[in-house]
mmCIF file of C-alpha atoms in Angstrom:
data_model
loop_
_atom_site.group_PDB
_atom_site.id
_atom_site.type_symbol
_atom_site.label_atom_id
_atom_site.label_comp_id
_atom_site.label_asym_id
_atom_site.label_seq_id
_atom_site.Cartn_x
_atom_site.Cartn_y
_atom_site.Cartn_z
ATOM 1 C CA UNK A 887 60.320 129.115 65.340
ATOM 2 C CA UNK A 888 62.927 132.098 65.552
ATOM 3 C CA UNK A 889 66.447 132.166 65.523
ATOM 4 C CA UNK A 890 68.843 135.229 66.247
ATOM 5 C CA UNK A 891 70.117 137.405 63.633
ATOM 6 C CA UNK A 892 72.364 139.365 65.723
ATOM 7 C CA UNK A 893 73.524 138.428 69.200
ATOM 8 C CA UNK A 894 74.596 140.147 72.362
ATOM 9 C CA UNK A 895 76.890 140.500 75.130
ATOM 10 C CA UNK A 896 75.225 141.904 78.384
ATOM 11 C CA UNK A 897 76.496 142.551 81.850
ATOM 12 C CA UNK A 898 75.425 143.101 85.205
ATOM 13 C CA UNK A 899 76.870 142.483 88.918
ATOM 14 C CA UNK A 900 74.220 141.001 91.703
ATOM 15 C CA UNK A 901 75.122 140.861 94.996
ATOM 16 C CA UNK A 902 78.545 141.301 94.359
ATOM 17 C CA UNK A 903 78.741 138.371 91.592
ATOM 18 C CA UNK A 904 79.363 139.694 88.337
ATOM 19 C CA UNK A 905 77.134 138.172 85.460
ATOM 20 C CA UNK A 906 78.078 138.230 81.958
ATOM 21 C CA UNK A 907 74.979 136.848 79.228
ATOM 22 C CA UNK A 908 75.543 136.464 75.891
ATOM 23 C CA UNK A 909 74.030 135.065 72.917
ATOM 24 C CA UNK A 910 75.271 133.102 70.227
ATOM 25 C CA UNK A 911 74.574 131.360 67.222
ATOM 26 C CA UNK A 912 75.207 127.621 65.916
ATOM 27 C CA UNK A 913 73.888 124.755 63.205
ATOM 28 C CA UNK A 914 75.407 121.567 64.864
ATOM 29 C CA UNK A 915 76.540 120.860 68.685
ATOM 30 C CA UNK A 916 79.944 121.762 67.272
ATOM 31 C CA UNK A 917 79.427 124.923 66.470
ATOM 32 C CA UNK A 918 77.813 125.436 69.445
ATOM 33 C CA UNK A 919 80.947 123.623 71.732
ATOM 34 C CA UNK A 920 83.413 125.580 69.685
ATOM 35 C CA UNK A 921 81.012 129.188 70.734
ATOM 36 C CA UNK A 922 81.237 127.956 74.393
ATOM 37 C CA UNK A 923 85.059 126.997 74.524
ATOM 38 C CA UNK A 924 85.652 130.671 73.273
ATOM 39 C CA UNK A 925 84.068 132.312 75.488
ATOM 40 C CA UNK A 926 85.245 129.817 78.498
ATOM 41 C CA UNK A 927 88.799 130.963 77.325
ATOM 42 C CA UNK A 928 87.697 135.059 77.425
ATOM 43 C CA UNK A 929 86.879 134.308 81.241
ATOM 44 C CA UNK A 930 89.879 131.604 82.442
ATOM 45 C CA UNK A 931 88.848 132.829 85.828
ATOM 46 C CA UNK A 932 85.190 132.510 85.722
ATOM 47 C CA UNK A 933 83.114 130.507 88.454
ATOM 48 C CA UNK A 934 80.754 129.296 86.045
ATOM 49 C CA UNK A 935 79.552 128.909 82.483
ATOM 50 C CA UNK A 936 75.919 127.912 82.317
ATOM 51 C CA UNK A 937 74.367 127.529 79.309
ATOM 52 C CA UNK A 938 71.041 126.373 76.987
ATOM 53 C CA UNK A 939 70.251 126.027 73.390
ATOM 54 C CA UNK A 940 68.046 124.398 71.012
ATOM 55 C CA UNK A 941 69.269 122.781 67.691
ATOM 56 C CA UNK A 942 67.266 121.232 64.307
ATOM 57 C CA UNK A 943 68.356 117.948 63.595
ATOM 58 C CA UNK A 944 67.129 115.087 61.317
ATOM 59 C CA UNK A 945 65.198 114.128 64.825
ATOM 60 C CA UNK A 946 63.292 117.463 65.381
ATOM 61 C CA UNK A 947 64.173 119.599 67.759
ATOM 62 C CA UNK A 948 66.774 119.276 70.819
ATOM 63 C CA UNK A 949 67.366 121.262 73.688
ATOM 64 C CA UNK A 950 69.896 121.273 76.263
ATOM 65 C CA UNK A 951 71.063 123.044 78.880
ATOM 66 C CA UNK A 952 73.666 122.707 81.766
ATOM 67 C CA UNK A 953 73.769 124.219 85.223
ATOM 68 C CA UNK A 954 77.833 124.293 84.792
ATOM 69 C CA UNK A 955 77.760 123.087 88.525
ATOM 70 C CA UNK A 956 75.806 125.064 90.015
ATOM 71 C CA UNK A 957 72.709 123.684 92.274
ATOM 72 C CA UNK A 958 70.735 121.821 89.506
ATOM 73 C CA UNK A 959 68.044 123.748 87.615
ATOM 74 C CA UNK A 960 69.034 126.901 88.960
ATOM 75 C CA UNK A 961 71.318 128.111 86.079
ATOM 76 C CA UNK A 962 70.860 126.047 82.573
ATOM 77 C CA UNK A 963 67.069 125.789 82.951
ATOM 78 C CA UNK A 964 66.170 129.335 83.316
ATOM 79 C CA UNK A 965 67.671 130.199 79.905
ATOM 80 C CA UNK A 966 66.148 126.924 78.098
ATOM 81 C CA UNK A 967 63.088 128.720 79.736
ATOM 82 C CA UNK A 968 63.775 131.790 77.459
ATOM 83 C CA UNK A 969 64.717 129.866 74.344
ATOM 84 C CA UNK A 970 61.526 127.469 75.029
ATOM 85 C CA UNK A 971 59.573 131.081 75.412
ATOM 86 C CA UNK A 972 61.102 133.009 72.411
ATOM 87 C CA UNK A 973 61.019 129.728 70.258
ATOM 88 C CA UNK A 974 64.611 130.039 69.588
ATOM 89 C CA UNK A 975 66.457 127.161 67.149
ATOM 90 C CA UNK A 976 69.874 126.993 65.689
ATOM 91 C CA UNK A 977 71.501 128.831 68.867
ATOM 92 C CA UNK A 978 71.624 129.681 72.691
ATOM 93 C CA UNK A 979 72.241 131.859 75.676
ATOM 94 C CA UNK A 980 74.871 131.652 77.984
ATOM 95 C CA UNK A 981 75.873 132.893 81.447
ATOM 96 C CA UNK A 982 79.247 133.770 82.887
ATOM 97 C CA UNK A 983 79.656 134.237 86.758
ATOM 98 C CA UNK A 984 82.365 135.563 88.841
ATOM 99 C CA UNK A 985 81.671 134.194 92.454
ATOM 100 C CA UNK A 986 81.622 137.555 94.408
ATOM 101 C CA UNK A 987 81.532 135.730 97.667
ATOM 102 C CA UNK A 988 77.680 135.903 98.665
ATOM 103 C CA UNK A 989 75.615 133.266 98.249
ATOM 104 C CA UNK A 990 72.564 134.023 96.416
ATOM 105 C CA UNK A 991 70.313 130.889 97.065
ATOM 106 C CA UNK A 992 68.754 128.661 94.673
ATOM 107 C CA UNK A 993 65.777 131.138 93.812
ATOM 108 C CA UNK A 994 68.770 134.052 93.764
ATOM 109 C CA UNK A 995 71.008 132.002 91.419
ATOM 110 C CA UNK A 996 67.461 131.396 88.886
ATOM 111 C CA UNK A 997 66.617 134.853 88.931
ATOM 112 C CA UNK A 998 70.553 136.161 88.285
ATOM 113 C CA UNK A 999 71.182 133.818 85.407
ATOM 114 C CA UNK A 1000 66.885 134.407 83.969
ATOM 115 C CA UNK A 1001 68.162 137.782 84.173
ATOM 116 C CA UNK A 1002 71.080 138.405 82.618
ATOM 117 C CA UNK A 1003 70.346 135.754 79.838
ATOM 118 C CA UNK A 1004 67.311 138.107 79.377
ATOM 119 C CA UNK A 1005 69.242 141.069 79.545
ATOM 120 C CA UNK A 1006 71.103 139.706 76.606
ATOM 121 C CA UNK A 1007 68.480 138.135 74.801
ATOM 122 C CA UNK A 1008 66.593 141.439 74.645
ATOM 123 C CA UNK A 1009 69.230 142.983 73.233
ATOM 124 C CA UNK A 1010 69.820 140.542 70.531
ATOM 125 C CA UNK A 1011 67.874 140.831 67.003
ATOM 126 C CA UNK A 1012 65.488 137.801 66.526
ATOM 127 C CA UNK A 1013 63.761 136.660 63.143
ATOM 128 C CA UNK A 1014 61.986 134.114 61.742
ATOM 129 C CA UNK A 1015 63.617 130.470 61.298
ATOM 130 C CA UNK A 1016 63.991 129.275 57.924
ATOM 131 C CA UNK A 1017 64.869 126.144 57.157
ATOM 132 C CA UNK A 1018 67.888 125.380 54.472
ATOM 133 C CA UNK A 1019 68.430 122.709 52.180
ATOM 134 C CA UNK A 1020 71.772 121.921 50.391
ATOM 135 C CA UNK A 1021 71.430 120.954 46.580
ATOM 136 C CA UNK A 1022 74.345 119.359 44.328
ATOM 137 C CA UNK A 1023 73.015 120.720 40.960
ATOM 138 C CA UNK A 1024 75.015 119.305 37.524
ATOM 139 C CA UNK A 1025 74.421 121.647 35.288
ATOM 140 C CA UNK A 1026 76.060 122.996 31.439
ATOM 141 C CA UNK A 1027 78.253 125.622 31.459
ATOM 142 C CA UNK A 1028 76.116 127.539 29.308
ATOM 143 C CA UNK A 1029 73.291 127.851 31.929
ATOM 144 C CA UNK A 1030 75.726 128.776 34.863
ATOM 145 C CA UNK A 1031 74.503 132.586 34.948
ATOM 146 C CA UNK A 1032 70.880 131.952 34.730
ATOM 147 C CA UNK A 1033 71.320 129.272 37.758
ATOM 148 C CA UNK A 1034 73.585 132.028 39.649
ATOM 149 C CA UNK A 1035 70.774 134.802 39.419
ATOM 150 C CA UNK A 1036 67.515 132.241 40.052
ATOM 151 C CA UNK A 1037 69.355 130.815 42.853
ATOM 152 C CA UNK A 1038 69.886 134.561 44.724
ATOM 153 C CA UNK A 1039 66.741 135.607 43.627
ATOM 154 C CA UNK A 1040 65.188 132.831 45.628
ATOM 155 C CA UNK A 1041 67.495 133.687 48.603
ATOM 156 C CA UNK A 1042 70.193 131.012 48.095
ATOM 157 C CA UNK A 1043 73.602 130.795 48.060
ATOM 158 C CA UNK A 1044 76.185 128.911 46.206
ATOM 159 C CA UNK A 1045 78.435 127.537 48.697
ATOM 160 C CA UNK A 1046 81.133 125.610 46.147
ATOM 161 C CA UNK A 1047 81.621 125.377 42.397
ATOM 162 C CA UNK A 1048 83.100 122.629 40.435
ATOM 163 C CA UNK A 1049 84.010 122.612 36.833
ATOM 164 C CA UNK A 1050 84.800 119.066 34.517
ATOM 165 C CA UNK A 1051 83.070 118.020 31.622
ATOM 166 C CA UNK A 1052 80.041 120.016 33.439
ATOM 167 C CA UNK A 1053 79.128 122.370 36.184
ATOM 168 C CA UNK A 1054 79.014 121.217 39.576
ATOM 169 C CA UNK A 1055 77.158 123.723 42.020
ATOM 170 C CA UNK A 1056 76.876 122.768 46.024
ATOM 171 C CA UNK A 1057 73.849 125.558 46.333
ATOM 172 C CA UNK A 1058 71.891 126.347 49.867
ATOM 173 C CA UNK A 1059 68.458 127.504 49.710
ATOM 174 C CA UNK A 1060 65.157 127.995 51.764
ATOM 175 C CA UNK A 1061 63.191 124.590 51.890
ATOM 176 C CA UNK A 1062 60.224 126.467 51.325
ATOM 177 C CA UNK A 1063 62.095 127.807 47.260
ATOM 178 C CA UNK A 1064 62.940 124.315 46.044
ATOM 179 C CA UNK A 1065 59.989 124.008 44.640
ATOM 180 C CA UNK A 1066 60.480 127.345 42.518
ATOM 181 C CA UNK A 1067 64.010 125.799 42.065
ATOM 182 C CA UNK A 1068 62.454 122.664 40.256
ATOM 183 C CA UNK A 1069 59.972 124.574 38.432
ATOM 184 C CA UNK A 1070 62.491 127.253 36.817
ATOM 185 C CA UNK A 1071 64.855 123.909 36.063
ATOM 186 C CA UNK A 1072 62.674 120.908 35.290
ATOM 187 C CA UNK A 1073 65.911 118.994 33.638
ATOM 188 C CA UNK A 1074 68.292 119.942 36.370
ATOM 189 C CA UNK A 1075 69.472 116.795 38.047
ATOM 190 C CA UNK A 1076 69.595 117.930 42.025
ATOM 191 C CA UNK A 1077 71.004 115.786 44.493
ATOM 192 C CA UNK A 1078 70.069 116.726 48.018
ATOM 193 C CA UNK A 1079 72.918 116.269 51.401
#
């Protein structure tokens, strides 16, 4: 699986219409909804918003995709087909269209919004997925600097700190390094979220 390290805005006008692709990046639906409602309120004038990603949840992973109204599978499904075919997770591809008043038929309106997805998708940096895990370590204050530098040498990141009668660290790290993670810190008591 891949997911998109940089994303894109792309633009180009067919028959009139004006397309507008872009990229974009999101964990959860609601990331993704709050990504989509932005750029709905750059373009309060648009025709259309169509739109596909693919998420990883606790199920597996779910696509989805919507034709924003336009003639069904003509808008959405074209840009799930270049998620499906890039093996994108964790984000999407959307489409903007100003209605330039010709009608561009169903295989017109696949091509248009294939095409200017693509347009942005090639344009967009794409790497590897990795898959993240979030810790709650409890750890002595004495051993807080050794944790700090084992956890970014292992490409983690401490995401909240908490000090009482010990350390409390709320640490995200590649699934693949928790194993390196228990074997540097036996002792540690982890709790995963």
């Amino acid at each position: 699986m891949n997911c998109f390290k940089s994303i894109s805005t792309q633009e180009q006008t067919i028959q009139k219409s004006r397309f507008i692709g872009y990229t974009f990046i999101g964990e959860t639906k609601q990331d993704i909804l709050r990504t989509l409602q932005s750029i709905a309120k750059e373009h309060p004038h648009a025709s259309h918003l169509a739109f596909a990603y693919q998420l990883k949840t606790e199920h597996g992973f779910e696509p989805y995709y919507s034709d924003a109204g336009e003639p069904s599978g003509t808008a959405g499904k074209p840009l799930l087909q270049l998620i499906d075919a890039h093996q994108i997770v964790g984000g999407g591809i959307g489409v903007i269209r100003y209605y330039g008043g010709i009608n561009l038929g169903t295989g017109g309106l696949t091509r248009a919004y294939g095409g200017t997805g693509k347009l942005a998708l090639t344009h967009s940096t794409i790497e590897a997925y990795v898959e993240y895990i979030k810790l709650k370590l409890t750890i002595n204050y004495n051993e807080l600097d050794n944790y700090i530098h084992v956890i970014h040498s292992i490409n983690g990141s401490i995401l909240d700190k908490g000090f009482d009668e010990k350390v409390s660290l709320l640490v995200k790290l590649p699934e693949t390094q928790l194993g390196k993670l228990k074997e540097r810190f036996p002792m540690t008591e982890m709790n995963h979220f």
